[in-house]
Short mmCIF file of C-alpha atoms in Angstrom, two decimals:
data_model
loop_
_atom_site.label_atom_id
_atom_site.label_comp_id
_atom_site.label_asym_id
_atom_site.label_seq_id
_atom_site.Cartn_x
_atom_site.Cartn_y
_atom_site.Cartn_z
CA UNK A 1 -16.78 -9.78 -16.01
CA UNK A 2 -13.10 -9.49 -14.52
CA UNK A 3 -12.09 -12.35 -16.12
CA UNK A 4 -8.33 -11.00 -16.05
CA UNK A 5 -8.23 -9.01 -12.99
CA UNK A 6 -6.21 -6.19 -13.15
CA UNK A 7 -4.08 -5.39 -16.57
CA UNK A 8 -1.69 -2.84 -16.59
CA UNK A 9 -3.83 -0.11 -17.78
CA UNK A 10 -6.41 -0.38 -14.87
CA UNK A 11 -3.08 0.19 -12.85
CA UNK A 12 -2.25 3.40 -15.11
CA UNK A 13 -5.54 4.84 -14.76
CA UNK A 14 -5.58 4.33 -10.78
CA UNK A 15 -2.17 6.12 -10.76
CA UNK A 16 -3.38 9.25 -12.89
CA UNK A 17 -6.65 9.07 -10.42
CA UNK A 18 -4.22 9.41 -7.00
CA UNK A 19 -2.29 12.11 -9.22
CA UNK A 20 -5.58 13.90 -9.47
CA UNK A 21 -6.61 13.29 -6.23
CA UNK A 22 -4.06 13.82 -3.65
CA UNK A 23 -1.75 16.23 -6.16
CA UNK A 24 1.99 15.59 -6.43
CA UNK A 25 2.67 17.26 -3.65
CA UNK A 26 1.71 15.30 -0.81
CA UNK A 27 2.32 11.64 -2.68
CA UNK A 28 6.09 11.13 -1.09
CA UNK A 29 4.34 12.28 2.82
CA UNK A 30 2.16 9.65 2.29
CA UNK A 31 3.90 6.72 0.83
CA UNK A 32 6.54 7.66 3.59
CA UNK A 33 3.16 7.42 6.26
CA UNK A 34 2.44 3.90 4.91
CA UNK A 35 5.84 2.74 4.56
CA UNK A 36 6.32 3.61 8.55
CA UNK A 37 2.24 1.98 9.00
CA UNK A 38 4.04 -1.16 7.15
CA UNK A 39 7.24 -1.20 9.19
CA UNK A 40 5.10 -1.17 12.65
CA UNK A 41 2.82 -3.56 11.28
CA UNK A 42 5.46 -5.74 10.39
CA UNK A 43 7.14 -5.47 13.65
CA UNK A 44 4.22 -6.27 15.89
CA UNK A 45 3.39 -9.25 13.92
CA UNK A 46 6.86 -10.54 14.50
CA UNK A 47 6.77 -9.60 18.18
CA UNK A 48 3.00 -11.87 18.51
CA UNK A 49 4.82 -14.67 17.08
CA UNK A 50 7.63 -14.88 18.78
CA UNK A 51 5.79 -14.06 22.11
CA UNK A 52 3.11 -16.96 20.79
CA UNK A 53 6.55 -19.29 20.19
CA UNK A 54 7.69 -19.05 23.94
#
């Protein structure tokens, strides 16, 4: 059925759908949320490692 996965419509759509959604207005507050979610994410991981290292 999804022999190709995603194509670069599917991606279009999804973007037009989040448009819709969450309105144009609150798209850069929450990119900016995940980016910081990502950063801390990141940052823990490292810290496990390196604690797991020792």
């Amino acid at each position: 059925m999804l022999r190709n996965g995603l194509e670069p419509w599917h991606l279009l759509i999804l973007g037009v759908v989040v448009v819709v959604l969450f309105g144009s207005k609150k798209l850069p507050d929450t990119a900016r949320a995940l980016g910081k979610s990502m950063r801390i994410l990141r940052s823990e991981a490292k810290a496990m490692k390196d604690e797991e290292a020792r």
